[in-house]
Short mmCIF file of C-alpha atoms in Angstrom, two decimals:
data_model
loop_
_atom_site.label_atom_id
_atom_site.label_comp_id
_atom_site.label_asym_id
_atom_site.label_seq_id
_atom_site.Cartn_x
_atom_site.Cartn_y
_atom_site.Cartn_z
CA MET A 2 40.94 76.56 56.42
CA PRO A 3 42.93 73.31 56.98
CA ARG A 4 45.76 72.75 54.55
CA PHE A 5 44.24 69.58 53.06
CA SER A 6 40.91 71.33 52.41
CA MET A 7 42.66 74.16 50.58
CA LEU A 8 44.54 71.66 48.44
CA TRP A 9 41.30 69.79 47.64
CA VAL A 10 39.46 72.98 46.66
CA PHE A 11 42.31 74.15 44.45
CA GLY A 12 42.65 70.74 42.82
CA SER A 13 38.92 70.61 42.12
CA PHE A 14 39.08 74.09 40.58
CA VAL A 15 41.92 73.08 38.24
CA SER A 16 40.06 69.90 37.33
CA SER A 17 36.88 71.78 36.42
CA ARG A 18 38.79 74.29 34.30
CA LEU A 19 40.40 71.44 32.39
CA ASP A 20 37.00 69.91 31.65
CA ARG A 21 35.83 73.22 30.18
CA THR A 22 38.88 74.00 28.07
CA LEU A 23 39.63 70.54 26.70
CA ASP A 24 37.03 68.49 24.78
CA LYS A 25 38.51 65.13 25.72
CA PRO A 26 41.42 65.54 28.11
CA SER A 27 43.35 62.32 28.56
CA PHE A 28 43.28 60.79 32.01
CA LEU A 29 47.07 60.97 32.28
CA PHE A 30 47.14 64.65 31.32
CA HIS A 31 44.33 65.38 33.74
CA PHE A 32 46.09 63.50 36.53
CA LEU A 33 49.44 65.22 35.99
CA ILE A 34 47.93 68.71 36.00
CA VAL A 35 46.04 68.07 39.24
CA LEU A 36 49.14 66.51 40.81
CA PHE A 37 51.15 69.59 39.84
CA ALA A 38 48.51 71.82 41.41
CA TYR A 39 48.64 69.86 44.67
CA ALA A 40 52.44 69.99 44.75
CA PHE A 41 52.48 73.72 44.01
CA LEU A 42 50.09 74.55 46.83
CA PHE A 43 51.90 72.22 49.23
CA LEU A 44 55.16 74.07 48.64
CA CYS A 45 53.42 77.42 49.05
CA LEU A 46 51.59 76.52 52.25
CA ARG A 47 54.25 74.57 54.13
CA GLU A 48 56.18 76.36 56.85
CA ASP A 49 59.16 78.28 55.54
CA PRO A 50 61.96 77.96 58.13
CA ARG A 51 64.08 80.71 56.57
CA ILE A 52 64.56 84.05 58.30
CA SER A 53 65.09 87.59 57.08
CA THR A 54 68.67 88.59 56.33
CA THR A 55 68.04 92.01 57.87
CA THR A 56 67.42 92.79 61.51
CA THR A 57 67.05 95.65 63.94
CA SER A 58 69.79 97.81 65.39
CA GLU A 59 68.83 96.50 68.84
CA THR A 60 69.57 92.93 67.74
CA LEU A 61 72.89 93.92 66.19
CA LYS A 62 73.83 95.68 69.43
CA ALA A 63 72.86 92.64 71.52
CA LEU A 64 74.95 90.38 69.28
CA ALA A 65 77.83 92.91 69.10
CA ILE A 66 78.11 92.53 65.31
CA ASN A 67 77.47 94.69 62.24
CA HIS A 68 74.84 94.26 59.55
CA ASN A 69 77.19 92.52 57.09
CA THR A 70 78.08 89.87 59.65
CA TYR A 71 74.43 89.30 60.49
CA GLU A 72 73.53 89.01 56.81
CA PHE A 73 76.29 86.41 56.37
CA ARG A 74 75.03 84.39 59.36
CA ALA A 75 71.40 84.59 58.25
CA ALA A 76 72.26 83.43 54.72
CA ARG A 77 74.24 80.50 56.14
CA PHE A 78 71.32 79.51 58.38
CA ASN A 79 68.81 79.80 55.52
CA ASN A 80 70.94 77.78 53.11
CA TYR A 81 71.32 74.93 55.55
CA ILE A 82 67.86 74.81 57.08
CA SER A 83 66.06 74.94 53.72
CA SER A 84 68.15 72.12 52.19
CA GLU A 85 68.55 69.85 55.22
CA ARG A 86 65.62 67.54 54.46
CA PHE A 87 66.90 66.85 50.93
CA ARG A 88 70.39 65.66 51.87
CA SER A 89 71.57 62.10 51.33
CA GLY A 90 74.60 60.07 52.33
CA PRO A 91 75.90 58.05 55.29
CA GLY A 92 74.24 59.18 58.51
CA GLU A 93 72.08 61.82 56.81
CA LEU A 94 68.60 62.48 58.20
CA GLY A 95 69.81 60.93 61.44
CA ARG A 96 70.09 57.44 59.99
CA GLY A 97 72.56 54.93 61.37
CA VAL A 98 75.75 54.04 59.51
CA ASP A 99 76.63 50.44 58.70
CA THR A 100 80.41 50.31 58.85
CA GLY A 101 80.67 46.61 58.05
CA ILE A 102 83.35 45.97 60.66
CA SER A 103 83.60 42.77 62.66
CA GLU A 104 82.27 42.39 66.19
CA GLU A 105 85.84 42.09 67.44
CA GLU A 106 86.85 45.37 65.81
CA MET A 107 83.67 47.05 67.04
CA LYS A 108 84.50 45.98 70.60
CA ARG A 109 88.07 47.23 70.22
CA VAL A 110 87.12 50.73 69.04
CA ASN A 111 84.31 50.96 71.59
CA ASP A 112 86.66 50.00 74.43
CA LYS A 113 89.17 52.59 73.21
CA HIS A 114 86.91 55.53 72.34
CA GLY A 115 83.54 54.76 73.92
CA TYR A 116 81.88 55.03 70.49
CA ASN A 117 82.28 53.78 66.90
CA SER A 118 84.91 56.00 65.31
CA TYR A 119 84.37 54.31 61.92
CA ALA A 120 80.75 55.49 61.79
CA CYS A 121 81.82 58.94 62.96
CA ASN A 122 84.41 59.25 60.19
CA LYS A 123 81.88 58.24 57.52
CA THR A 124 79.28 60.77 58.67
CA ALA A 125 79.40 64.38 57.50
CA LEU A 126 80.33 66.90 60.17
CA ASP A 127 77.26 68.98 59.29
CA ARG A 128 74.90 66.06 58.70
CA SER A 129 71.14 66.45 58.57
CA LEU A 130 68.82 65.03 61.21
CA GLY A 131 65.31 65.47 59.83
CA HIS A 132 63.86 65.79 63.34
CA ARG A 133 60.87 68.11 63.77
CA PRO A 134 59.13 69.02 67.05
CA ALA A 135 55.62 67.82 67.86
CA LYS A 136 52.72 69.70 66.28
CA GLU A 137 51.88 71.37 69.61
CA CYS A 138 55.40 72.81 69.65
CA LEU A 139 55.38 73.92 66.02
CA ALA A 140 52.15 75.80 66.68
CA ILE A 141 53.88 78.11 69.19
CA LYS A 142 54.81 81.52 67.84
CA TYR A 143 57.83 82.71 69.79
CA PRO A 144 58.56 86.44 70.18
CA THR A 145 61.41 87.85 68.14
CA ASN A 146 63.01 89.59 71.12
CA LEU A 147 64.19 86.48 72.95
CA PRO A 148 67.41 86.77 74.97
CA THR A 149 70.73 85.93 73.33
CA ALA A 150 72.57 82.71 74.13
CA SER A 151 76.15 81.62 74.68
CA VAL A 152 76.48 77.90 73.99
CA ILE A 153 79.39 76.44 75.97
CA LEU A 154 81.05 73.13 75.05
CA ILE A 155 83.69 71.79 77.44
CA PHE A 156 86.17 69.24 76.11
CA PHE A 157 89.28 67.44 77.19
CA ASN A 158 90.87 65.07 74.65
CA GLU A 159 87.45 64.44 73.08
CA PRO A 160 87.27 63.15 69.49
CA PHE A 161 87.72 66.07 67.09
CA ARG A 162 84.81 65.05 64.85
CA LEU A 163 82.34 64.79 67.74
CA ILE A 164 83.23 68.27 68.99
CA ILE A 165 83.03 69.87 65.55
CA ARG A 166 79.78 68.08 64.70
CA THR A 167 78.28 69.50 67.89
CA ALA A 168 79.40 73.01 66.90
CA PHE A 169 78.05 72.63 63.35
CA SER A 170 74.66 71.49 64.62
CA VAL A 171 74.38 74.50 66.94
CA VAL A 172 75.35 77.07 64.30
CA ASN A 173 73.34 75.49 61.48
CA ARG A 174 70.10 75.06 63.43
CA THR A 175 70.07 78.17 65.61
CA PRO A 176 68.62 81.40 64.19
CA PRO A 177 71.48 83.93 64.27
CA ASN A 178 69.43 86.56 66.09
CA TYR A 179 69.51 84.31 69.19
CA LEU A 180 73.05 82.90 68.99
CA LYS A 181 75.63 85.23 70.51
CA GLU A 182 78.48 82.72 70.39
CA VAL A 183 79.60 79.12 70.62
CA ILE A 184 82.48 78.72 73.06
CA LEU A 185 84.70 75.67 72.66
CA LEU A 186 86.45 75.56 76.02
CA ASP A 187 89.52 73.36 75.95
CA ASP A 188 90.30 72.06 79.43
CA GLY A 189 93.98 71.42 78.78
CA SER A 190 93.76 68.90 75.92
CA THR A 191 96.96 67.27 74.69
CA GLN A 192 95.78 65.59 71.46
CA PRO A 193 97.50 67.25 68.46
CA ASP A 194 94.29 67.49 66.39
CA LEU A 195 92.66 69.55 69.16
CA LEU A 196 95.41 72.17 69.19
CA ASP A 197 96.62 74.15 66.16
CA SER A 198 94.65 72.15 63.59
CA MET A 199 91.39 72.80 65.45
CA SER A 200 92.14 76.51 65.67
CA THR A 201 92.74 76.63 61.91
CA TYR A 202 89.59 74.63 61.19
CA VAL A 203 87.41 76.91 63.30
CA LYS A 204 88.76 80.07 61.64
CA GLN A 205 88.22 78.62 58.16
CA ASN A 206 84.69 77.33 58.73
CA TRP A 207 83.33 80.13 60.92
CA PRO A 208 85.14 83.26 59.69
CA ASP A 209 82.42 85.44 61.22
CA GLY A 210 83.68 84.53 64.70
CA VAL A 211 80.47 82.94 65.99
CA VAL A 212 82.56 79.96 67.15
CA ARG A 213 85.61 80.68 69.26
CA ILE A 214 88.07 78.57 71.21
CA VAL A 215 89.04 79.37 74.79
CA ARG A 216 91.96 77.35 76.13
CA LEU A 217 92.84 76.79 79.76
CA PRO A 218 96.58 76.48 80.45
CA GLU A 219 96.14 73.25 82.41
CA ARG A 220 93.43 70.76 83.17
CA THR A 221 90.99 71.91 85.84
CA GLY A 222 88.19 69.37 85.46
CA LEU A 223 84.68 69.69 84.06
CA ILE A 224 83.25 71.66 86.98
CA ARG A 225 85.83 74.44 87.09
CA ALA A 226 86.03 74.51 83.28
CA ARG A 227 82.31 75.24 83.11
CA LEU A 228 82.81 78.07 85.57
CA GLU A 229 85.51 79.51 83.34
CA GLY A 230 83.22 79.16 80.34
CA ALA A 231 80.48 81.05 82.15
CA LYS A 232 82.90 83.82 83.08
CA VAL A 233 83.98 84.47 79.48
CA ALA A 234 80.46 84.12 78.01
CA THR A 235 78.63 87.29 76.99
CA GLY A 236 75.13 86.04 76.10
CA ASP A 237 72.08 86.65 78.28
CA VAL A 238 71.57 82.90 78.68
CA LEU A 239 74.21 80.22 79.23
CA ILE A 240 73.53 76.91 77.50
CA PHE A 241 75.88 74.13 78.55
CA LEU A 242 76.13 71.14 76.21
CA ASP A 243 78.39 68.13 76.27
CA ALA A 244 80.80 68.16 73.34
CA HIS A 245 79.19 65.04 71.83
CA CYS A 246 75.68 66.31 71.08
CA GLU A 247 73.58 67.32 68.08
CA VAL A 248 70.79 69.87 68.40
CA THR A 249 67.60 69.77 66.33
CA PHE A 250 65.37 72.22 64.46
CA ARG A 251 63.82 74.85 66.80
CA TRP A 252 65.76 73.56 69.77
CA ILE A 253 66.78 76.90 71.25
CA GLU A 254 63.54 78.90 71.14
CA PRO A 255 61.72 76.92 73.89
CA LEU A 256 64.73 77.26 76.22
CA LEU A 257 65.12 81.00 75.74
CA TYR A 258 61.38 81.67 75.85
CA ARG A 259 60.94 79.87 79.17
CA ILE A 260 63.84 81.77 80.73
CA GLN A 261 62.43 85.03 79.38
CA GLN A 262 59.12 84.17 81.09
CA LYS A 263 60.75 82.98 84.33
CA PRO A 264 64.37 84.14 84.79
CA ASP A 265 64.96 81.82 87.76
CA ALA A 266 63.93 78.73 85.78
CA VAL A 267 66.71 76.36 84.74
CA VAL A 268 65.56 74.47 81.66
CA CYS A 269 66.73 71.18 80.16
CA PRO A 270 65.86 69.91 76.68
CA ALA A 271 64.38 66.51 75.95
CA ILE A 272 67.40 64.28 75.41
CA ALA A 273 67.45 61.94 72.41
CA ASN A 274 69.84 59.01 72.22
CA ILE A 275 72.47 58.97 69.47
CA ASP A 276 73.57 55.35 69.17
CA ARG A 277 77.27 55.10 69.89
CA PHE A 278 77.70 52.19 67.44
CA THR A 279 75.91 53.63 64.38
CA LEU A 280 75.25 57.33 65.22
CA LYS A 281 71.56 56.73 64.56
CA PHE A 282 69.47 59.57 66.00
CA PHE A 283 66.50 58.17 67.93
CA ARG A 284 63.52 60.51 67.88
CA THR A 285 61.91 61.65 71.13
CA ASP A 286 58.23 61.97 70.31
CA VAL A 287 56.78 63.36 73.53
CA ARG A 288 53.38 61.76 73.99
CA TYR A 289 51.16 60.06 76.53
CA THR A 290 51.54 56.30 76.64
CA GLU A 291 48.61 53.87 76.82
CA ASP A 292 48.86 53.66 80.61
CA GLY A 293 48.74 57.46 80.97
CA TRP A 294 52.42 58.18 81.54
CA LEU A 295 54.15 61.02 79.76
CA SER A 296 56.88 59.57 77.56
CA LEU A 297 59.26 62.41 78.48
CA ARG A 298 61.37 61.39 81.47
CA VAL A 299 62.71 63.86 83.99
CA GLY A 300 65.54 63.80 86.51
CA SER A 301 65.60 62.28 89.96
CA PHE A 302 68.21 60.65 92.21
CA ALA A 303 68.86 57.54 94.23
CA TRP A 304 69.98 57.61 97.85
CA ASP A 305 73.47 56.55 96.80
CA GLY A 306 73.85 59.88 94.98
CA MET A 307 73.32 58.58 91.46
CA TYR A 308 71.31 60.56 88.93
CA ILE A 309 68.39 58.66 87.40
CA PHE A 310 65.68 59.31 84.82
CA GLU A 311 62.08 58.56 85.78
CA HIS A 312 58.51 59.31 84.74
CA PRO A 313 57.31 62.65 86.13
CA PRO A 314 54.76 62.53 88.98
CA ARG A 315 51.18 62.51 87.74
CA ARG A 316 50.43 65.74 89.63
CA SER A 317 53.10 67.50 87.57
CA VAL A 318 51.66 66.12 84.34
CA ILE A 319 48.04 66.94 85.13
CA LYS A 320 48.59 70.62 85.96
CA ARG A 321 50.07 71.35 82.53
CA ALA A 322 47.66 73.12 80.17
CA SER A 323 49.34 71.75 77.05
CA ASN A 324 51.60 68.90 76.03
CA ALA A 325 54.06 71.61 74.96
CA ASP A 326 54.38 73.07 78.47
CA PRO A 327 57.54 72.54 80.54
CA ILE A 328 57.42 69.98 83.32
CA GLU A 329 59.16 70.21 86.69
CA SER A 330 62.13 67.97 87.48
CA LEU A 331 63.84 67.20 90.78
CA THR A 332 67.31 67.15 89.25
CA MET A 333 69.13 67.77 85.99
CA PRO A 334 71.42 65.43 84.04
CA GLY A 335 74.16 68.06 84.16
CA GLY A 336 75.47 68.04 80.61
CA LEU A 337 72.61 69.81 78.85
CA PHE A 338 70.80 72.80 80.34
CA ALA A 339 70.06 76.50 79.94
CA ILE A 340 70.24 79.12 82.67
CA SER A 341 70.16 82.91 82.81
CA ARG A 342 73.74 84.15 83.11
CA LYS A 343 72.69 86.57 85.83
CA TYR A 344 70.85 83.87 87.76
CA PHE A 345 73.79 81.47 87.41
CA PHE A 346 76.10 83.90 89.19
CA ASP A 347 73.41 84.97 91.67
CA LEU A 348 73.28 81.29 92.68
CA GLY A 349 77.05 81.29 93.11
CA GLY A 350 77.83 79.23 90.01
CA TYR A 351 79.20 75.78 90.62
CA ASP A 352 80.58 74.78 94.02
CA GLU A 353 84.32 75.31 93.63
CA GLY A 354 84.90 72.82 96.41
CA MET A 355 83.93 70.06 94.01
CA GLU A 356 86.64 68.47 91.93
CA ILE A 357 87.03 67.35 88.30
CA TRP A 358 83.74 65.56 87.52
CA GLY A 359 80.64 64.03 89.09
CA GLY A 360 77.89 65.08 91.49
CA GLU A 361 77.82 68.71 90.34
CA ASN A 362 74.45 68.17 88.67
CA LEU A 363 72.80 67.05 91.92
CA GLU A 364 74.48 69.80 93.93
CA ILE A 365 73.27 72.60 91.68
CA SER A 366 69.83 70.96 91.36
CA PHE A 367 69.37 70.97 95.15
CA ARG A 368 70.65 74.54 95.31
CA ILE A 369 68.24 75.75 92.61
CA TRP A 370 65.19 74.35 94.42
CA GLN A 371 66.30 75.37 97.91
CA CYS A 372 67.18 78.91 96.81
CA GLY A 373 63.85 79.76 95.21
CA GLY A 374 64.40 78.70 91.60
CA SER A 375 62.86 75.91 89.55
CA LEU A 376 64.21 73.13 87.37
CA GLU A 377 62.28 71.99 84.31
CA PHE A 378 62.39 69.92 81.14
CA THR A 379 60.76 71.30 78.01
CA PRO A 380 59.41 68.76 75.50
CA CYS A 381 59.66 71.27 72.64
CA SER A 382 63.47 71.34 72.65
CA THR A 383 65.34 68.20 71.63
CA VAL A 384 69.08 67.60 71.77
CA GLY A 385 70.72 64.32 70.82
CA HIS A 386 73.50 62.92 73.00
CA VAL A 387 76.05 60.15 72.46
CA TYR A 388 76.00 58.03 75.61
CA ARG A 389 79.37 56.39 76.06
CA VAL A 390 79.77 53.51 78.49
CA ILE A 391 83.33 54.49 79.37
CA HIS A 392 85.35 57.66 79.82
CA PRO A 393 87.97 57.49 77.06
CA TYR A 394 90.34 59.66 79.09
CA SER A 395 91.86 59.31 82.53
CA PHE A 396 91.35 61.43 85.60
CA PRO A 397 94.39 62.75 87.49
CA GLY A 398 95.45 60.68 90.48
CA ILE A 399 93.48 57.76 91.91
CA LYS A 400 90.94 59.75 93.91
CA ASP A 401 87.22 58.91 93.74
CA TYR A 402 86.16 62.37 92.57
CA ASN A 403 82.52 61.44 92.14
CA GLY A 404 82.39 60.02 95.67
CA HIS A 405 84.05 63.12 97.12
CA ASN A 406 81.63 65.41 95.31
CA ILE A 407 78.40 63.64 96.21
CA ALA A 408 79.49 63.38 99.84
CA ARG A 409 80.12 67.13 99.85
CA MET A 410 76.70 67.67 98.27
CA ALA A 411 75.05 65.58 100.99
CA GLU A 412 76.82 67.46 103.79
CA VAL A 413 75.87 70.89 102.39
CA TRP A 414 72.31 70.40 101.16
CA MET A 415 70.66 67.26 102.56
CA ASP A 416 70.50 68.21 106.26
CA MET A 417 69.07 65.30 108.28
CA TYR A 418 68.45 63.27 105.11
CA LYS A 419 72.18 62.85 104.60
CA GLU A 420 71.96 59.90 106.99
CA ASN A 421 69.93 58.12 104.32
CA PHE A 422 72.73 58.86 101.88
CA TYR A 423 75.36 57.42 104.20
CA LEU A 424 73.28 54.28 104.71
CA ALA A 425 73.69 53.70 100.98
CA ARG A 426 77.28 54.99 100.77
CA GLY A 427 78.86 54.15 104.09
CA ASP A 428 82.24 54.03 102.34
CA LEU A 429 82.11 57.83 101.97
CA LYS A 430 81.26 58.64 105.57
CA SER A 431 84.83 59.45 106.58
CA ILE A 432 85.49 61.99 103.80
CA PHE A 433 84.05 64.97 105.68
CA ARG A 434 83.69 63.41 109.13
CA SER A 435 86.30 62.42 111.66
CA PRO A 436 86.27 58.66 112.35
CA ASN A 437 84.73 57.70 115.71
#
C-alpha cells in the first residue's frame, strides 16, 4: 500500500475513535491528535539509513578488522547519517556561504587559491549535504556482499580543509562494510599544515585507522602518485577521487554493484558542481529534458586532445531499461572513477611514460575500450567536485606536460586518426617525431 494511503487510513481510524470516545472534541484537539498520528506513521515508514552494528566473520576478514572496530565504525556511520538532515549552520545541507567580502578580496583569494578560502573556513569539515538519489535509485536493493573499496585521494599542497572535508564525507557517508580504507597519498607536499599537523589530526579523528596517510619522499606527479596509491591499496575496488570532493548518501553502492556485475567495467559517478565561491552544492537530478535528452552528461574528447562533457548518444539512452541504469561513455574525466583493483593492474595501470598531470584520463579511456573493457557513468552515484579555474601550485620546470602526454596518447592509441589530432595540435608534432 502506498505510504500516503497508509497515513490516510491510520488518520481516519484515529479520527473515528476520537468521535466515539469524546462527546464534543474540540477542533484543535482533534486536529492535533490526527497530526500526531500522521507524524508518527511518517517516522515509522520512512527509510531508516542506519545499519546493524554487527556483521559476519567474512566481512570482518575482508576488512581486516575485529568486531569492536566494526562496531565503532558502524556506530559512527549511524550517528552521522541519521542526524545529517537536521544540522544547521554555514554551508550545512549543501547551502552556499555568504562571506560578505568585497569583490576585490574575492578576486584576490580566488587568484591565489582557486577557490574562496573564507567560505571554506566557515563551513564545517563534516558538513551535511542533504542530497538524496532519484527515486529509481532509492528503489534498488543492493546485495550485502558487495566488494570492498579503497578510496584514494592524491594531494600536493592542496588546502588542508578541502582534503579533510573530502575524507570526512567518504567516511561519514559510506557504510563501513564496504569501506576498506581511505588513503591520503601525499605527493611530496611542503606546506606545514599538511605534514605533522595533518598526521596528528588524522590519528585523533579516525583512531580506528580507516583513514591513513601515505607519503612519497618527493614529488612524482599525479599520474605516478595514483599508481603508488593503487599499489598500497588493499580493497577489491579502487576509487580515485580528487582531494576537493564531497560524496553523497548512497554514493558507493552503485559503483561497487556495477563492478561486481561486470568486473571489466570502469564506472564514474555523476559529478555535481560545488561552487568555488560559496561552496554551494548543486544537485544533479538525472532526468530527461523536454527535448528528450538525458540530463546526465558523459565524457568525450575534442581532436585537440581536450576532455569534454556532452549529452550521451540517443542509442545509448534508448537501450537502457531504467533511468537508474549506467550509461556508456567514450572517456572519463580522470579525477573520479572506480575500477576493480585486479582489472586496473591487468590493464597495466597508468602509462608510466606520462609525466606529472594531463592526458592520462584519455589514455586510459582509449585503453579500456580497445582492450575489451567498458567505461560508464552511473546516475545513482553522485559526487560533488570543486572546479577551480587555476592550479594553485606550480609544476616543475617549464615543460608542457599536458601536451607531451596527449601526444604520447595519440601515438600509442589513435593509429591513423592521430593525423586528425596533429591537424589540431601541429605544435606537438615534433615531440615524438623527427622533424622533416
